[in-house]
Amino acid sequence: VTLADGYSEVVSEYATWKSSNEAVASISSEDGSRGVLRAVSPGTAVVTARFDKLLASAHVTVTANTQEPLAGGVRAVLLHGRLGDAVWAGGVPEWFARYNAEHGTSYAVTGRAFPAPSSAGGKNLPFDYWNAWANAAAPQAAPGGQGLETLTQSFNLVIWKHSPLASDVIPDTGAAAAQSPERRVENYKLQYQDLKGRMRSWPDTRFIVWTGPALVRGASGESQAKLAREFAQWVKKTWDEPGDNIYVWDFFELQTDGGVFMKDEYASGPKDSSPNPGFARKAAAFLCRRIVDVVEGR
């Protein structure tokens, strides 16, 4: 049983799922939604999955909302490149259309390419966001209306992520520099620290940051994959801090199921780390739920 952000991953469609406390966490055992865990109220529960003579269990803790729901209506933007576009096409607009109809909400989520076409040389890497949003030596208004000053006027939820190229990392040198475009974890960490300060300058805007994506084995070596995972783990365990306006979505874990490579069955090809349509649909549903959780204060 893999638990992430209050939801579980299906281990087997033939397993029988149970929760020890349905008032805290309920889990579906019906075909089509089997193994989907939903938080109900604060407390603890034990979730079990039984398959023939095999039994697995996980302890679940549900906590109360830590923040108030996002005020002033929801105007969200997903900044993306090819990878994010694939997840978007996996059903994000359709998911929110259904959710709004069922819950009487009017959450508006739009997609926008980043970097903008006018940004020469941009590659959707940590350096590109740092250069557009946090580089004190550069104009803070990024090309194409993608500076934080402009984005925060139009949107109160900004979602951003990186291209798979960000996980094609090279070893550190011990001479980290935020202004360096070299794909090294040491540079990424400095860039992210500066970005955190910039995002906190707009406390009325919430941000969802995807962990860096994983690469398939055919597009990455073992050492590169481990460095990519190291950065993803640092983002969610060290860089992310409770109580502010920044939230993390663990895309790396979703791609790898706990490993260091994107699973081949999720990829578009043996050397293509773009999500295939099936995985894009799965990822889109998890992303949409994460957006709703952030919007509603979880």
Tab-separated table of C-alpha atoms in Angstrom:
chain	number	residue	atom	x	y	z
A	1	VAL	CA	0.000	0.000	0.000
A	2	THR	CA	1.620	3.243	-1.114
A	3	LEU	CA	0.197	6.353	0.536
A	4	ALA	CA	0.779	9.849	-0.826
A	5	ASP	CA	-1.112	13.076	-0.149
A	6	GLY	CA	-3.975	11.153	1.437
A	7	TYR	CA	-4.522	8.738	-1.437
A	8	SER	CA	-3.357	5.210	-2.048
A	9	GLU	CA	-2.012	3.455	-5.089
A	10	VAL	CA	-3.803	0.307	-6.224
A	11	VAL	CA	-1.615	-2.724	-5.539
A	12	SER	CA	-3.923	-5.227	-7.218
A	13	GLU	CA	-7.391	-4.829	-8.637
A	14	TYR	CA	-8.228	-8.172	-7.031
A	15	ALA	CA	-7.246	-7.193	-3.494
A	16	THR	CA	-9.845	-6.660	-0.785
A	17	TRP	CA	-9.404	-3.311	0.924
A	18	LYS	CA	-10.568	-2.328	4.413
A	19	SER	CA	-10.206	0.586	6.802
A	20	SER	CA	-10.319	0.034	10.555
A	21	ASN	CA	-12.044	3.387	11.036
A	22	GLU	CA	-14.298	4.571	8.205
A	23	ALA	CA	-15.033	7.758	10.156
A	24	VAL	CA	-11.382	8.730	9.743
A	25	ALA	CA	-10.433	7.263	6.363
A	26	SER	CA	-12.630	5.387	3.915
A	27	ILE	CA	-11.314	3.147	1.169
A	28	SER	CA	-13.209	1.878	-1.855
A	29	SER	CA	-13.373	-1.832	-2.665
A	30	GLU	CA	-15.521	-1.409	-5.784
A	31	ASP	CA	-14.264	-2.114	-9.286
A	32	GLY	CA	-13.019	0.986	-11.047
A	33	SER	CA	-12.100	2.810	-7.840
A	34	ARG	CA	-10.705	-0.072	-5.812
A	35	GLY	CA	-8.041	0.965	-3.316
A	36	VAL	CA	-8.703	4.723	-3.384
A	37	LEU	CA	-8.323	6.145	0.120
A	38	ARG	CA	-10.142	9.328	1.191
A	39	ALA	CA	-9.583	11.352	4.336
A	40	VAL	CA	-12.841	11.905	6.264
A	41	SER	CA	-11.927	13.470	9.629
A	42	PRO	CA	-8.905	13.843	11.913
A	43	GLY	CA	-7.736	10.660	13.611
A	44	THR	CA	-5.910	7.406	12.916
A	45	ALA	CA	-6.819	4.236	11.073
A	46	VAL	CA	-5.216	1.091	9.724
A	47	VAL	CA	-5.774	0.263	6.067
A	48	THR	CA	-5.380	-3.353	4.960
A	49	ALA	CA	-5.179	-5.023	1.581
A	50	ARG	CA	-5.763	-8.784	1.395
A	51	PHE	CA	-5.011	-10.926	-1.632
A	52	ASP	CA	-5.446	-14.668	-1.222
A	53	LYS	CA	-3.097	-15.512	1.697
A	54	LEU	CA	-1.193	-12.237	1.487
A	55	LEU	CA	-1.941	-9.302	3.759
A	56	ALA	CA	-0.452	-5.791	3.842
A	57	SER	CA	-1.329	-2.903	6.140
A	58	ALA	CA	-0.521	0.767	6.582
A	59	HIS	CA	-1.183	3.177	9.435
A	60	VAL	CA	-2.919	6.360	8.341
A	61	THR	CA	-3.023	9.663	10.206
A	62	VAL	CA	-5.530	12.285	9.082
A	63	THR	CA	-4.938	15.843	10.266
A	64	ALA	CA	-7.163	18.909	10.194
A	65	ASN	CA	-6.746	21.617	7.564
A	66	THR	CA	-3.725	23.781	8.328
A	67	GLN	CA	-4.814	26.849	6.376
A	68	GLU	CA	-7.944	28.649	5.366
A	69	PRO	CA	-9.361	27.973	1.890
A	70	LEU	CA	-7.960	30.185	-0.840
A	71	ALA	CA	-9.895	33.452	-0.828
A	72	GLY	CA	-11.162	35.516	-3.734
A	73	GLY	CA	-12.065	32.698	-6.120
A	74	VAL	CA	-9.616	30.253	-7.641
A	75	ARG	CA	-7.601	31.443	-10.636
A	76	ALA	CA	-4.838	28.904	-11.210
A	77	VAL	CA	-2.211	28.564	-13.919
A	78	LEU	CA	-0.034	25.577	-14.762
A	79	LEU	CA	3.293	26.654	-16.253
A	80	HIS	CA	4.576	23.811	-18.371
A	81	GLY	CA	6.501	22.486	-21.323
A	82	ARG	CA	6.049	19.220	-23.193
A	83	LEU	CA	5.808	17.064	-20.048
A	84	GLY	CA	3.269	19.298	-18.348
A	85	ASP	CA	1.338	19.579	-21.588
A	86	ALA	CA	0.995	15.778	-21.650
A	87	VAL	CA	-0.406	15.744	-18.101
A	88	TRP	CA	-2.705	18.650	-18.950
A	89	ALA	CA	-3.992	16.714	-21.962
A	90	GLY	CA	-4.537	13.735	-19.672
A	91	GLY	CA	-7.773	15.366	-18.545
A	92	VAL	CA	-7.118	18.354	-16.267
A	93	PRO	CA	-9.773	20.663	-17.841
A	94	GLU	CA	-12.326	17.831	-17.953
A	95	TRP	CA	-11.616	16.864	-14.333
A	96	PHE	CA	-12.280	20.390	-13.099
A	97	ALA	CA	-15.407	20.701	-15.220
A	98	ARG	CA	-16.801	17.616	-13.489
A	99	TYR	CA	-15.632	18.717	-10.050
A	100	ASN	CA	-17.171	22.163	-10.391
A	101	ALA	CA	-20.471	20.687	-11.574
A	102	GLU	CA	-20.595	18.196	-8.700
A	103	HIS	CA	-19.496	20.578	-5.931
A	104	GLY	CA	-20.923	23.906	-7.032
A	105	THR	CA	-17.449	25.451	-7.287
A	106	SER	CA	-15.957	27.597	-10.028
A	107	TYR	CA	-12.277	26.691	-9.874
A	108	ALA	CA	-10.578	28.048	-12.990
A	109	VAL	CA	-7.348	26.357	-14.094
A	110	THR	CA	-5.488	27.349	-17.256
A	111	GLY	CA	-2.254	26.186	-18.872
A	112	ARG	CA	0.571	28.378	-20.135
A	113	ALA	CA	3.869	27.472	-21.787
A	114	PHE	CA	7.021	28.246	-19.825
A	115	PRO	CA	9.419	29.641	-20.838
A	116	ALA	CA	7.461	31.873	-23.177
A	117	PRO	CA	8.296	31.613	-26.897
A	118	SER	CA	10.023	34.975	-26.603
A	119	SER	CA	12.448	33.603	-23.980
A	120	ALA	CA	15.436	32.650	-26.107
A	121	GLY	CA	17.258	29.587	-24.830
A	122	GLY	CA	14.844	28.794	-21.980
A	123	LYS	CA	14.522	25.109	-21.168
A	124	ASN	CA	12.127	24.896	-18.190
A	125	LEU	CA	14.973	24.198	-15.746
A	126	PRO	CA	15.502	25.474	-12.178
A	127	PHE	CA	17.863	28.083	-13.617
A	128	ASP	CA	15.145	29.396	-15.956
A	129	TYR	CA	12.726	30.021	-13.074
A	130	TRP	CA	15.498	31.528	-10.964
A	131	ASN	CA	16.580	33.780	-13.834
A	132	ALA	CA	13.008	34.923	-14.482
A	133	TRP	CA	11.905	35.355	-10.868
A	134	ALA	CA	14.856	35.674	-8.501
A	135	ASN	CA	17.910	36.940	-10.400
A	136	ALA	CA	18.634	40.315	-8.831
A	137	ALA	CA	20.880	41.221	-11.777
A	138	ALA	CA	18.097	40.741	-14.339
A	139	PRO	CA	14.793	42.579	-14.844
A	140	GLN	CA	12.182	40.930	-12.630
A	141	ALA	CA	9.486	41.167	-15.298
A	142	ALA	CA	10.158	38.013	-17.318
A	143	PRO	CA	9.363	37.935	-21.061
A	144	GLY	CA	5.851	37.024	-22.125
A	145	GLY	CA	4.189	38.203	-18.935
A	146	GLN	CA	5.762	35.379	-16.921
A	147	GLY	CA	7.340	37.417	-14.152
A	148	LEU	CA	5.877	36.924	-10.687
A	149	GLU	CA	4.747	40.540	-10.636
A	150	THR	CA	2.544	39.866	-13.657
A	151	LEU	CA	1.458	36.325	-12.818
A	152	THR	CA	0.321	37.207	-9.300
A	153	GLN	CA	-1.926	39.941	-10.691
A	154	SER	CA	-3.840	37.408	-12.798
A	155	PHE	CA	-3.578	34.221	-10.727
A	156	ASN	CA	-3.725	33.346	-7.043
A	157	LEU	CA	-2.400	29.794	-7.559
A	158	VAL	CA	0.728	29.211	-9.653
A	159	ILE	CA	1.816	25.654	-10.461
A	160	TRP	CA	5.260	25.074	-11.922
A	161	LYS	CA	7.529	22.191	-12.834
A	162	HIS	CA	10.565	21.219	-14.901
A	163	SER	CA	11.263	19.353	-18.106
A	164	PRO	CA	12.896	15.897	-17.972
A	165	LEU	CA	16.138	17.613	-18.976
A	166	ALA	CA	16.365	18.915	-15.386
A	167	SER	CA	17.013	15.345	-14.227
A	168	ASP	CA	19.874	14.869	-16.680
A	169	VAL	CA	22.188	16.093	-13.934
A	170	ILE	CA	25.953	16.034	-13.615
A	171	PRO	CA	27.988	15.638	-10.394
A	172	ASP	CA	28.596	18.530	-8.044
A	173	THR	CA	31.911	20.359	-8.044
A	174	GLY	CA	31.819	21.994	-4.607
A	175	ALA	CA	31.565	25.429	-6.237
A	176	ALA	CA	27.815	25.990	-6.285
A	177	ALA	CA	26.445	29.131	-7.910
A	178	ALA	CA	22.816	30.179	-8.286
A	179	GLN	CA	23.660	32.077	-11.458
A	180	SER	CA	25.061	28.945	-13.108
A	181	PRO	CA	22.857	27.215	-15.725
A	182	GLU	CA	24.800	23.968	-15.241
A	183	ARG	CA	22.523	21.106	-14.250
A	184	ARG	CA	24.024	20.266	-10.851
A	185	VAL	CA	22.139	19.563	-7.625
A	186	GLU	CA	24.307	22.070	-5.754
A	187	ASN	CA	23.206	24.836	-8.151
A	188	TYR	CA	19.573	23.732	-8.027
A	189	LYS	CA	19.529	24.030	-4.234
A	190	LEU	CA	20.764	27.630	-4.272
A	191	GLN	CA	18.299	28.532	-7.009
A	192	TYR	CA	15.435	26.980	-5.052
A	193	GLN	CA	16.355	28.828	-1.869
A	194	ASP	CA	16.212	32.138	-3.735
A	195	LEU	CA	12.946	31.126	-5.392
A	196	LYS	CA	11.398	30.308	-2.032
A	197	GLY	CA	12.117	33.822	-0.818
A	198	ARG	CA	10.593	35.328	-3.943
A	199	MET	CA	7.415	33.235	-3.740
A	200	ARG	CA	6.963	34.135	-0.093
A	201	SER	CA	6.931	37.787	-1.155
A	202	TRP	CA	3.384	37.137	-2.423
A	203	PRO	CA	1.698	35.538	0.623
A	204	ASP	CA	-1.775	35.847	-0.928
A	205	THR	CA	-0.689	33.643	-3.838
A	206	ARG	CA	-0.189	29.923	-3.357
A	207	PHE	CA	2.368	27.908	-5.283
A	208	ILE	CA	2.486	24.203	-6.115
A	209	VAL	CA	5.938	22.969	-7.116
A	210	TRP	CA	6.345	19.564	-8.763
A	211	THR	CA	9.357	17.579	-7.722
A	212	GLY	CA	11.737	17.198	-10.655
A	213	PRO	CA	10.687	14.446	-13.075
A	214	ALA	CA	12.394	11.088	-13.381
A	215	LEU	CA	13.944	9.694	-16.557
A	216	VAL	CA	13.479	6.209	-17.976
A	217	ARG	CA	16.416	3.834	-17.676
A	218	GLY	CA	17.111	4.110	-21.404
A	219	ALA	CA	17.656	7.867	-21.090
A	220	SER	CA	19.688	8.010	-17.884
A	221	GLY	CA	22.515	6.308	-16.053
A	222	GLU	CA	22.274	4.965	-12.510
A	223	SER	CA	24.343	7.798	-11.034
A	224	GLN	CA	22.270	10.467	-12.817
A	225	ALA	CA	19.028	8.872	-11.644
A	226	LYS	CA	20.233	8.781	-8.044
A	227	LEU	CA	21.182	12.461	-8.191
A	228	ALA	CA	17.758	13.315	-9.608
A	229	ARG	CA	16.104	11.422	-6.763
A	230	GLU	CA	18.393	13.127	-4.246
A	231	PHE	CA	17.157	16.519	-5.411
A	232	ALA	CA	13.510	15.453	-5.380
A	233	GLN	CA	13.902	14.147	-1.826
A	234	TRP	CA	15.625	17.367	-0.731
A	235	VAL	CA	12.813	19.474	-2.176
A	236	LYS	CA	10.086	17.672	-0.269
A	237	LYS	CA	11.943	16.874	2.973
A	238	THR	CA	14.236	19.873	3.478
A	239	TRP	CA	13.305	22.757	1.192
A	240	ASP	CA	9.553	22.524	1.725
A	241	GLU	CA	8.484	24.011	5.045
A	242	PRO	CA	5.050	23.909	6.692
A	243	GLY	CA	2.957	26.983	7.242
A	244	ASP	CA	3.896	29.040	4.190
A	245	ASN	CA	2.266	29.540	0.792
A	246	ILE	CA	4.355	26.897	-1.024
A	247	TYR	CA	3.246	23.303	-1.524
A	248	VAL	CA	4.962	20.331	-3.174
A	249	TRP	CA	3.517	17.676	-5.460
A	250	ASP	CA	5.687	14.543	-5.552
A	251	PHE	CA	5.661	13.751	-9.260
A	252	PHE	CA	8.985	11.883	-9.074
A	253	GLU	CA	7.538	9.263	-6.716
A	254	LEU	CA	4.472	8.853	-8.881
A	255	GLN	CA	6.670	8.125	-11.915
A	256	THR	CA	9.051	5.733	-10.167
A	257	ASP	CA	6.908	3.910	-7.588
A	258	GLY	CA	9.771	4.295	-5.140
A	259	GLY	CA	12.667	3.643	-7.541
A	260	VAL	CA	15.071	5.991	-9.290
A	261	PHE	CA	13.928	5.493	-12.906
A	262	MET	CA	10.578	6.330	-14.476
A	263	LYS	CA	8.796	3.021	-14.979
A	264	ASP	CA	8.929	1.885	-18.596
A	265	GLU	CA	5.196	1.198	-18.674
A	266	TYR	CA	4.530	4.870	-17.860
A	267	ALA	CA	6.788	6.302	-20.574
A	268	SER	CA	6.199	7.119	-24.219
A	269	GLY	CA	9.156	4.976	-25.288
A	270	PRO	CA	12.322	3.188	-24.093
A	271	LYS	CA	14.259	6.455	-24.314
A	272	ASP	CA	11.361	8.924	-24.118
A	273	SER	CA	10.500	10.032	-20.573
A	274	SER	CA	7.333	11.856	-21.623
A	275	PRO	CA	4.210	10.331	-20.040
A	276	ASN	CA	2.244	7.997	-22.268
A	277	PRO	CA	-1.537	8.626	-22.469
A	278	GLY	CA	-2.388	6.089	-19.768
A	279	PHE	CA	0.034	7.475	-17.229
A	280	ALA	CA	-0.868	11.046	-18.202
A	281	ARG	CA	-4.489	10.345	-17.254
A	282	LYS	CA	-3.400	8.869	-13.937
A	283	ALA	CA	-1.075	11.784	-13.173
A	284	ALA	CA	-3.702	14.348	-14.188
A	285	ALA	CA	-6.193	12.961	-11.679
A	286	PHE	CA	-3.641	13.070	-8.850
A	287	LEU	CA	-2.549	16.594	-9.797
A	288	CYS	CA	-6.134	17.843	-9.847
A	289	ARG	CA	-6.785	16.387	-6.426
A	290	ARG	CA	-3.600	18.019	-5.120
A	291	ILE	CA	-4.748	21.365	-6.518
A	292	VAL	CA	-8.105	21.045	-4.778
A	293	ASP	CA	-6.409	20.107	-1.500
A	294	VAL	CA	-4.181	23.190	-1.676
A	295	VAL	CA	-7.086	25.436	-2.654
A	296	GLU	CA	-9.193	24.171	0.235
A	297	GLY	CA	-6.445	24.511	2.836
A	298	ARG	CA	-5.002	21.009	3.083
